[in-house]
PDB file of C-alpha atoms in Angstrom:
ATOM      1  CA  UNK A 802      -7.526  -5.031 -52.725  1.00 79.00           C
ATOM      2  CA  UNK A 803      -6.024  -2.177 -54.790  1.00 87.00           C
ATOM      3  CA  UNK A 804      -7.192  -0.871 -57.685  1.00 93.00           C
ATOM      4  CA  UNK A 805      -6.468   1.663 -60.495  1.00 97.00           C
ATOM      5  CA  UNK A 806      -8.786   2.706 -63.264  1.00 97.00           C
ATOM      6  CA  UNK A 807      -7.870   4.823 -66.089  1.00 97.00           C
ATOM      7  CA  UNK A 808     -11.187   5.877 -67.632  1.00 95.00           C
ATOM      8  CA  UNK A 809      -9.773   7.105 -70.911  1.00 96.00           C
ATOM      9  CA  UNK A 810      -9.022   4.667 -73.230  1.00 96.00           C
ATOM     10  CA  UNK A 811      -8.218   7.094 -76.268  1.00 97.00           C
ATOM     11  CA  UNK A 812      -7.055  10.800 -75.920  1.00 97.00           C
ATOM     12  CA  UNK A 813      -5.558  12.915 -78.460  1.00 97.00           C
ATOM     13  CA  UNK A 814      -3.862  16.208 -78.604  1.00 97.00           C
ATOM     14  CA  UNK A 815      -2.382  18.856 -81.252  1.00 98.00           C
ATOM     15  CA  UNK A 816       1.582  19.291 -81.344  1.00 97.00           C
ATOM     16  CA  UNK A 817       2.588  21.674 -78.838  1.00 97.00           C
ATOM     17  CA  UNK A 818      -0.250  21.870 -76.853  1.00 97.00           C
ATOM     18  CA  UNK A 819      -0.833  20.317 -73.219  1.00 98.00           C
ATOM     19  CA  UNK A 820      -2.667  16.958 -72.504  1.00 98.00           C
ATOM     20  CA  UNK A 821      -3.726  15.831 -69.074  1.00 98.00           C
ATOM     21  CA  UNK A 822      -4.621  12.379 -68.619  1.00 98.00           C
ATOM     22  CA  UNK A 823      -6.805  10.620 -65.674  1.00 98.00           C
ATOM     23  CA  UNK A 824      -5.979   8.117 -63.068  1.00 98.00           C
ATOM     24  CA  UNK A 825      -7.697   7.145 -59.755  1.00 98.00           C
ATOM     25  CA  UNK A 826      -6.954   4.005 -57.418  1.00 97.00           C
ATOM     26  CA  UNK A 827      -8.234   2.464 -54.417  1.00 95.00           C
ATOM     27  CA  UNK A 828      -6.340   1.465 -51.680  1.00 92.00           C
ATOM     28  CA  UNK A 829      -6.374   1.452 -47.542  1.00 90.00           C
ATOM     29  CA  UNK A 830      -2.641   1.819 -47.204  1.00 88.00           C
ATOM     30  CA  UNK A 831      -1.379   5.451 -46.172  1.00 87.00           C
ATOM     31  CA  UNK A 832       2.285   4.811 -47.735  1.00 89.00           C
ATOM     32  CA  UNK A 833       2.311   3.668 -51.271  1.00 93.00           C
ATOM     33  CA  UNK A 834       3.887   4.930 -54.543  1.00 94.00           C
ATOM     34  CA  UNK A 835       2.126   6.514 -57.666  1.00 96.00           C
ATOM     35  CA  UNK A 836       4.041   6.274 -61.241  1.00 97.00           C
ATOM     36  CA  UNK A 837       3.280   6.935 -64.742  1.00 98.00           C
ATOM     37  CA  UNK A 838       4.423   4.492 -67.202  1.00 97.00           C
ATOM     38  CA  UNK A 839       5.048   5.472 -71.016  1.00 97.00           C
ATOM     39  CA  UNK A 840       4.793   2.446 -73.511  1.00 95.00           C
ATOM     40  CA  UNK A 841       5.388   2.623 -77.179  1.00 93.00           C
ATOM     41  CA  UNK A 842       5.187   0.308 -80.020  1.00 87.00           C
ATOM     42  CA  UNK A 843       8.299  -1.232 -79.458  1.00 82.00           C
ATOM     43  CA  UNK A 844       6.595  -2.435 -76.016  1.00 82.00           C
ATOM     44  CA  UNK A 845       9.270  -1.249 -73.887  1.00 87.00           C
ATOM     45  CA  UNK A 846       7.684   0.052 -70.904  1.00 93.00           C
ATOM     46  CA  UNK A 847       9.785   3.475 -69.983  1.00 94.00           C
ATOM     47  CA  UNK A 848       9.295   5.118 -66.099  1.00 95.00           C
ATOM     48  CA  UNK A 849       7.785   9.343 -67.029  1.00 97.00           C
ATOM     49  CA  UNK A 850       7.216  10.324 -63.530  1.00 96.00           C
ATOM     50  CA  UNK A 851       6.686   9.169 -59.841  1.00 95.00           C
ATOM     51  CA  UNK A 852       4.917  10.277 -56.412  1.00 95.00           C
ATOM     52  CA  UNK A 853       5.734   9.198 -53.148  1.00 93.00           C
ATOM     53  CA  UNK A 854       2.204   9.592 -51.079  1.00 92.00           C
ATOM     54  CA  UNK A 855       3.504  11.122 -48.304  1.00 91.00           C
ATOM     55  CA  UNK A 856       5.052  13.850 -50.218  1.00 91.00           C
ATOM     56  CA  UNK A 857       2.470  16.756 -50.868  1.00 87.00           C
ATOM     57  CA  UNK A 858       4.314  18.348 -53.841  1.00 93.00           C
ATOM     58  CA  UNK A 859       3.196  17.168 -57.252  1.00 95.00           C
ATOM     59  CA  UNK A 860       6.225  15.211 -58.788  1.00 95.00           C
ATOM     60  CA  UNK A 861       7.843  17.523 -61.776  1.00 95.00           C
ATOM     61  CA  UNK A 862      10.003  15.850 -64.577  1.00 94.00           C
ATOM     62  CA  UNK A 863      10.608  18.433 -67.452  1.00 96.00           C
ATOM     63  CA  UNK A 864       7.140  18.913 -69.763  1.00 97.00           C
ATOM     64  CA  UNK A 865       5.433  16.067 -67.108  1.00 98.00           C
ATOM     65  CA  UNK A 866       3.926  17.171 -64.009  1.00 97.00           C
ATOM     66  CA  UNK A 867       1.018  15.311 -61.816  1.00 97.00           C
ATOM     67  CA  UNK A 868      -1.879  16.079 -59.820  1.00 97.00           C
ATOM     68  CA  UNK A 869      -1.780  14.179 -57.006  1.00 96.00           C
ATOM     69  CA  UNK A 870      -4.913  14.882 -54.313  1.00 95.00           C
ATOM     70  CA  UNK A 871      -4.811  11.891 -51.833  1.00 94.00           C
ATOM     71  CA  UNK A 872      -7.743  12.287 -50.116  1.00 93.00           C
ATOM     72  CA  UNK A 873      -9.818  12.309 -53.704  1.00 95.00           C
ATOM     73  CA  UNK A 874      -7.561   9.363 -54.356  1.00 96.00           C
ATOM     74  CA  UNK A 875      -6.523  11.175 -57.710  1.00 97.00           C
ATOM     75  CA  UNK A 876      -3.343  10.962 -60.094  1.00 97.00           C
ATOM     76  CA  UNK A 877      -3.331  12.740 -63.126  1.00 98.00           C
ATOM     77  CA  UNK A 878      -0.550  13.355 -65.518  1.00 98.00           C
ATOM     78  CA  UNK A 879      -0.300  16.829 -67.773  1.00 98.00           C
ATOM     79  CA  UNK A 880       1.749  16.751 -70.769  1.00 98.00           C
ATOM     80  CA  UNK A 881       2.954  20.301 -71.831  1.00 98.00           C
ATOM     81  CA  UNK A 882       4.508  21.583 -75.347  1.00 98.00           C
ATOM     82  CA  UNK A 883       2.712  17.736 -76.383  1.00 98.00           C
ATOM     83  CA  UNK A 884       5.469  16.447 -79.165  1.00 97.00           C
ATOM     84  CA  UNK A 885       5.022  13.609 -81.883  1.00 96.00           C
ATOM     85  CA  UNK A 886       7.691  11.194 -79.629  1.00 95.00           C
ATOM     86  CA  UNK A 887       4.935  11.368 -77.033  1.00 97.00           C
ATOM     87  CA  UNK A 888       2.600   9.062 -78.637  1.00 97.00           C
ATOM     88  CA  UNK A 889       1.930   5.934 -76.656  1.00 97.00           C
ATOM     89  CA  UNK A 890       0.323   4.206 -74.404  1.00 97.00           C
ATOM     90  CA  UNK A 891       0.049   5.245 -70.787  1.00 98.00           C
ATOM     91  CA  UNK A 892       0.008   3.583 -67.715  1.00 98.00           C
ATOM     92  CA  UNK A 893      -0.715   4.445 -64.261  1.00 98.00           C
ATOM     93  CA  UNK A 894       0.592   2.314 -61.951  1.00 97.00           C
ATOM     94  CA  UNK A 895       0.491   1.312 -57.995  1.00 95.00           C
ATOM     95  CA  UNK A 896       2.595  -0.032 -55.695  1.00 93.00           C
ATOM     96  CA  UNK A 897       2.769  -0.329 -51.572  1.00 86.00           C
ATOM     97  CA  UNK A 898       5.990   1.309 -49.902  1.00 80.00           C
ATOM     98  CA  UNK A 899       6.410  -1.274 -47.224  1.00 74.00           C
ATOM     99  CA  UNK A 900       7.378  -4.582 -47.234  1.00 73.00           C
ATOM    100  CA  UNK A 901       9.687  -6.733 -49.887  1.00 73.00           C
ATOM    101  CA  UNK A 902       6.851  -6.979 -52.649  1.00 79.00           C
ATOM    102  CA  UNK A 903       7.470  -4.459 -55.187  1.00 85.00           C
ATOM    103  CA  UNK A 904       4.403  -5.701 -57.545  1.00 91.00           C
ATOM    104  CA  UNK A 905       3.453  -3.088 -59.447  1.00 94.00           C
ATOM    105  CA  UNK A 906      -0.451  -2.292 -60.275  1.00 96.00           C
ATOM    106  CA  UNK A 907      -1.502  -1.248 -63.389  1.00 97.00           C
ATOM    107  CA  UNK A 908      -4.400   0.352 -64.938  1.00 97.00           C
ATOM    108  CA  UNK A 909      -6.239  -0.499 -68.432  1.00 96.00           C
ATOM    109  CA  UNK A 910      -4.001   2.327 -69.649  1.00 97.00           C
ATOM    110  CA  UNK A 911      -4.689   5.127 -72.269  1.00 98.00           C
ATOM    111  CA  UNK A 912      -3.659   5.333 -75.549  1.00 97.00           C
ATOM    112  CA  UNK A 913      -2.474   9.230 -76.598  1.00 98.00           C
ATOM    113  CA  UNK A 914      -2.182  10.405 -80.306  1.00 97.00           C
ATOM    114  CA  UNK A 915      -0.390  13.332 -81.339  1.00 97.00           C
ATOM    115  CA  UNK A 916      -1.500  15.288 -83.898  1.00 97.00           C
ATOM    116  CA  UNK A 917       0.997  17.489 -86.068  1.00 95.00           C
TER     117      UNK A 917
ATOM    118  CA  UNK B 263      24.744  -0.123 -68.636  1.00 66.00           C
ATOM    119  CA  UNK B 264      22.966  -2.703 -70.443  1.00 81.00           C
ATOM    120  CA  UNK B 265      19.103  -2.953 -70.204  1.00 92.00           C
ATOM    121  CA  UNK B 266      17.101  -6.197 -69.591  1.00 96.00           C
ATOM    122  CA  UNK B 267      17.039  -8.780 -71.964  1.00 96.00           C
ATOM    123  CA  UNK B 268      14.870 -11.024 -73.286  1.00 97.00           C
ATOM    124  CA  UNK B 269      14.109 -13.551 -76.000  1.00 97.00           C
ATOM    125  CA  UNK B 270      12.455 -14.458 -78.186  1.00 97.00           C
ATOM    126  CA  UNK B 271      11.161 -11.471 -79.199  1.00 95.00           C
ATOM    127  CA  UNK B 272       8.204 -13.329 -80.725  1.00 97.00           C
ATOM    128  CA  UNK B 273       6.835 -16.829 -80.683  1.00 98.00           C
ATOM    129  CA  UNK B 274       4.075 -18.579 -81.916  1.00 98.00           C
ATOM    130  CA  UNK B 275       2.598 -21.928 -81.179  1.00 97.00           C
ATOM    131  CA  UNK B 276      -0.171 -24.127 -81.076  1.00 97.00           C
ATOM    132  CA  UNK B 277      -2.232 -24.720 -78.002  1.00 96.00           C
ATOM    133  CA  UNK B 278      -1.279 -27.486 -75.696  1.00 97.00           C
ATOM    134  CA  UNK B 279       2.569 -27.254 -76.612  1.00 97.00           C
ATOM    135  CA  UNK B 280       5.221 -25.771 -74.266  1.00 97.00           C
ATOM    136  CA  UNK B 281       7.260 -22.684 -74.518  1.00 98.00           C
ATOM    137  CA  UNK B 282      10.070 -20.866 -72.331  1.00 98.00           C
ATOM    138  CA  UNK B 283      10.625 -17.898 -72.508  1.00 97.00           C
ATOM    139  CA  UNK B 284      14.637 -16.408 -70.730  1.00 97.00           C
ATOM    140  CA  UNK B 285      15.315 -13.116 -69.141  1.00 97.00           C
ATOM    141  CA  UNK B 286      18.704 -11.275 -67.773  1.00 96.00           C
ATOM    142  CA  UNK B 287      18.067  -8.480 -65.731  1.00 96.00           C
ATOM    143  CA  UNK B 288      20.463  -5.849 -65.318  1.00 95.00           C
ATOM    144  CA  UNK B 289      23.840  -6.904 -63.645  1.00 93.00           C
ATOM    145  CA  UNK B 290      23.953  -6.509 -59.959  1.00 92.00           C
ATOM    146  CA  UNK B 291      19.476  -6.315 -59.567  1.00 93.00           C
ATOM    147  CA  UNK B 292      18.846  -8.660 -57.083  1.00 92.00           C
ATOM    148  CA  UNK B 293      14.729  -8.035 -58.064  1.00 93.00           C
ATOM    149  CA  UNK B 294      13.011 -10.047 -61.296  1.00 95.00           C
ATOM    150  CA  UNK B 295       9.693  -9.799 -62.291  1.00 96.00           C
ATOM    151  CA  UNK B 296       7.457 -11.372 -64.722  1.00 98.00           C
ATOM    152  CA  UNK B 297       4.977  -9.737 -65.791  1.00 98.00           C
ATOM    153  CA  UNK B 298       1.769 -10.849 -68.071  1.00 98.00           C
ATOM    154  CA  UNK B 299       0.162  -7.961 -70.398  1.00 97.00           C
ATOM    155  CA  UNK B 300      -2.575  -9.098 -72.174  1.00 96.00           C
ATOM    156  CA  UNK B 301      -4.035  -7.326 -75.391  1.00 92.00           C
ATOM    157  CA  UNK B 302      -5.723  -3.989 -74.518  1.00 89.00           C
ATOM    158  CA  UNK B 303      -4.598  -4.637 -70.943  1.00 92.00           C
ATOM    159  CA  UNK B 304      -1.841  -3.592 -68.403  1.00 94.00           C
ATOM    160  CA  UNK B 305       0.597  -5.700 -67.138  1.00 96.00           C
ATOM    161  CA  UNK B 306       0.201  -7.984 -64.110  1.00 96.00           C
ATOM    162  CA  UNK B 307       2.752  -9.360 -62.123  1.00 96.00           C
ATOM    163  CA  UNK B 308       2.912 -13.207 -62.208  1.00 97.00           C
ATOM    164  CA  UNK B 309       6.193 -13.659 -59.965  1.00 97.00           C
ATOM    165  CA  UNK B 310       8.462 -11.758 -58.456  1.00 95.00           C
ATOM    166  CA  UNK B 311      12.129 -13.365 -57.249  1.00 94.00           C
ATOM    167  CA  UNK B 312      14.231 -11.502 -54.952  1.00 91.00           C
ATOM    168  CA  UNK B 313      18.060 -13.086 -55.570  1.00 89.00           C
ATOM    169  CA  UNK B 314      16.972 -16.806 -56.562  1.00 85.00           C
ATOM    170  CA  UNK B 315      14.277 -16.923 -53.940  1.00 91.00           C
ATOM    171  CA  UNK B 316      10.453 -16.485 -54.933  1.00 93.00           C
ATOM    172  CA  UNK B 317       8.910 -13.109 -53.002  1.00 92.00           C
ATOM    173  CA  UNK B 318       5.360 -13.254 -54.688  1.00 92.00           C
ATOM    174  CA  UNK B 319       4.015 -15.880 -56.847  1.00 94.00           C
ATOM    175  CA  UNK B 320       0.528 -15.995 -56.116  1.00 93.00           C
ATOM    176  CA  UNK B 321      -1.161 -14.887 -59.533  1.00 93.00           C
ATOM    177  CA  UNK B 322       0.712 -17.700 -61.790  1.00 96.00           C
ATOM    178  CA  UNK B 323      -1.249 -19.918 -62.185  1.00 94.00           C
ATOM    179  CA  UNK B 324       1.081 -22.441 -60.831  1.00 94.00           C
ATOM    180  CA  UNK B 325      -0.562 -25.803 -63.205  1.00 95.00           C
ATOM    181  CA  UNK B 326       0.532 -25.043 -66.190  1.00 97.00           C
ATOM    182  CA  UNK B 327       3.161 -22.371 -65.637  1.00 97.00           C
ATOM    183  CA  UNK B 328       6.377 -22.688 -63.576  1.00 97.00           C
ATOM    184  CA  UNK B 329       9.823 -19.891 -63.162  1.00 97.00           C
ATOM    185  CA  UNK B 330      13.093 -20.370 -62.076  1.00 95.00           C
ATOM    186  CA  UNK B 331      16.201 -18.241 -61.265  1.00 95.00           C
ATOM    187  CA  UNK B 332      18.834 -19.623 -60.877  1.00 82.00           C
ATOM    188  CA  UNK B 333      22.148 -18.386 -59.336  1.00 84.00           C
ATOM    189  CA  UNK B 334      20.153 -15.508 -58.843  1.00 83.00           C
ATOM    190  CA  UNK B 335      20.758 -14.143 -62.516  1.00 92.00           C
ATOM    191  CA  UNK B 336      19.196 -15.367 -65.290  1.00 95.00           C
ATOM    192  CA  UNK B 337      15.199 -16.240 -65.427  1.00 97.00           C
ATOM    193  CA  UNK B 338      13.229 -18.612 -67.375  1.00 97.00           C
ATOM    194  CA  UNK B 339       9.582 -18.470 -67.445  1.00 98.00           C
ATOM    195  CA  UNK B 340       7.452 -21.871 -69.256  1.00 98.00           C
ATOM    196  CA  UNK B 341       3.977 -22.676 -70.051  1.00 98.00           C
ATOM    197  CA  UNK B 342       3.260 -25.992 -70.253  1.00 97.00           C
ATOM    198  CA  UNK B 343       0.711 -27.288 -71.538  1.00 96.00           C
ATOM    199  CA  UNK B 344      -0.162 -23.437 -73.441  1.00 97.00           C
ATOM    200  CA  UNK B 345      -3.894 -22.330 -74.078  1.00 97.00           C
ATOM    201  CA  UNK B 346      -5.491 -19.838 -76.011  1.00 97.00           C
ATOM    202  CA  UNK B 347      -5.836 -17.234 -73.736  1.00 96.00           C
ATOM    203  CA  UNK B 348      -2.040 -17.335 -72.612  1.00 97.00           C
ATOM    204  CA  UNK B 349      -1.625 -15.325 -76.067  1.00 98.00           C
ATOM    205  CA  UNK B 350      -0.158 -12.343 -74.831  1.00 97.00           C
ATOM    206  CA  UNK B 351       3.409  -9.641 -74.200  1.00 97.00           C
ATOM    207  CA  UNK B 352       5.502 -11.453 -70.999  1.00 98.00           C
ATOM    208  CA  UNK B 353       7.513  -8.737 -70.083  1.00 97.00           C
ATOM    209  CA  UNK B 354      10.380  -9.489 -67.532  1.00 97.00           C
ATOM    210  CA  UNK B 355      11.504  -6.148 -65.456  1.00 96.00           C
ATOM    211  CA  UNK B 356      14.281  -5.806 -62.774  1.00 95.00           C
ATOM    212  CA  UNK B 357      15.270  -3.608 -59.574  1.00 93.00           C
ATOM    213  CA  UNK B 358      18.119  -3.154 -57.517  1.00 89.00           C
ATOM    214  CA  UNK B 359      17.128  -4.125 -53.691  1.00 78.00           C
ATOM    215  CA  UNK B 360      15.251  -1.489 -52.215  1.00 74.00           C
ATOM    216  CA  UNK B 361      15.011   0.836 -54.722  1.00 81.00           C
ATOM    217  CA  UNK B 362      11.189   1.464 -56.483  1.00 84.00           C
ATOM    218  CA  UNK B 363      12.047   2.236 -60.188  1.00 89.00           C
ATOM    219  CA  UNK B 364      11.396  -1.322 -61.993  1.00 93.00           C
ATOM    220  CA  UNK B 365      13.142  -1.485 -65.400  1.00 94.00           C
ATOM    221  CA  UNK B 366      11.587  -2.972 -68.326  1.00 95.00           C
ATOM    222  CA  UNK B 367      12.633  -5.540 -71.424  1.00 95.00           C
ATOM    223  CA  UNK B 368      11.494  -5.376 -74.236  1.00 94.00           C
ATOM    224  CA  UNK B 369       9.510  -8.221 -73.718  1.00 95.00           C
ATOM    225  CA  UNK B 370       7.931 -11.394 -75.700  1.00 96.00           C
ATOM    226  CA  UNK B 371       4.728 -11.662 -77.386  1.00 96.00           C
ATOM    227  CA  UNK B 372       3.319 -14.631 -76.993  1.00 98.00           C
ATOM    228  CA  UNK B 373       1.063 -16.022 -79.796  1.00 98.00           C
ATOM    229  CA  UNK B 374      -1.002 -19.758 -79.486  1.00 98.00           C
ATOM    230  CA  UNK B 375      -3.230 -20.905 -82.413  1.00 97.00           C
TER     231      UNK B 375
END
């Protein structure tokens, strides 16, 4: 069965500086997907940044990059220039390429303060 | 375009009693989900409906809680008979066939005393 584990409940980081948050899974498939979910207050869970697996470039969206290492079955995300609007809670998520079943699996998540 | 709706926003009820709970996805996603978030928790998917057809359904715990799409729109999600630890955010996400990015409502928190 698949698995992801995010070991950090609670991380924090000062305004403007960079933030990198853990993620690993567990799975036997060789074809799967890799996101990072941002969720705020308002519960509204918002998509920051994906990974195909078979893809070995780390996925870049603006401040948010990964590092993905497959073989250590390893997703982190870095936050750069960390601003206030970044405080949430963050979820890594799975989910298999193939087939029609799109479920998506989460970890615990991690809840990140920003400091000003 | 509009997001994915959902109400209520909250409810709150005593254990034992029913509740629904309705979603519309985004116009023209043939992919709902609910999802099931629990306090502290990430979400886990409950049932997943491609068009009006059920894809996955095999963590709801199918006694006491039941989903239906019909016309391959609209969802409704119920508990029925509630319990205690069904207290939690039922978030209801869509996808347009194919595609990976799931899109999120706002969701309902669920609250039984």
């Amino acid at each position: 069965a698949q698995t992801v584990t995010q070991s950090q409940p609670e991380m924090s980081v000062q305004e403007a500086e960079t933030v990198t948050l853990s993620c690993t899974y567990d799975t036997s498939e060789s074809d799967y997907y890799l996101f990072w979910y941002k969720q705020p207050p308002s519960r509204q869970m918002i998509l920051v940044i994906r990974q195909e697996a078979y893809k070995q470039q780390n996925a870049t969206e603006n401040r948010f990059s990964v590092n993905f290492q497959k073989a250590a079955k390893s997703f982190s995300l870095k936050i750069s220039d960390s601003q206030l609007g970044d405080a949430a809670m963050y979820f890594c998520a799975y989910r298999i390429h193939s087939g029609n079943t799109g479920k998506l699996i989460f970890g615990q998540g991690t809840t990140l303060q920003v400091k000003p | 375009e509009a997001g994915v709706a959902q109400s209520p926003r909250y409810k709150i009820i005593e254990k034992r009693q029913s509740v629904a709970f309705w979603c519309n996805p985004i116009s023209g996603h043939a992919t709902l989900y609910w999802y099931q978030q629990i306090l502290g928790q990430g979400p886990k998917l409950l049932i997943q409906f491609q068009n009006n057809g059920v894809v996955d359904d095999s963590q709801l715990p199918k006694d006491r809680f039941s989903a239906e799409r019909l016309k391959g729109v609209d969802s409704t999600l119920k508990i029925q008979p509630a319990k205690l630890e069904d207290s939690a955010v039922y978030l209801c996400a869509s996808s347009s066939h194919g595609q990976y990015e799931q899109y999120f409502g706002p969701g309902t928190r669920l609250t039984v005393t």
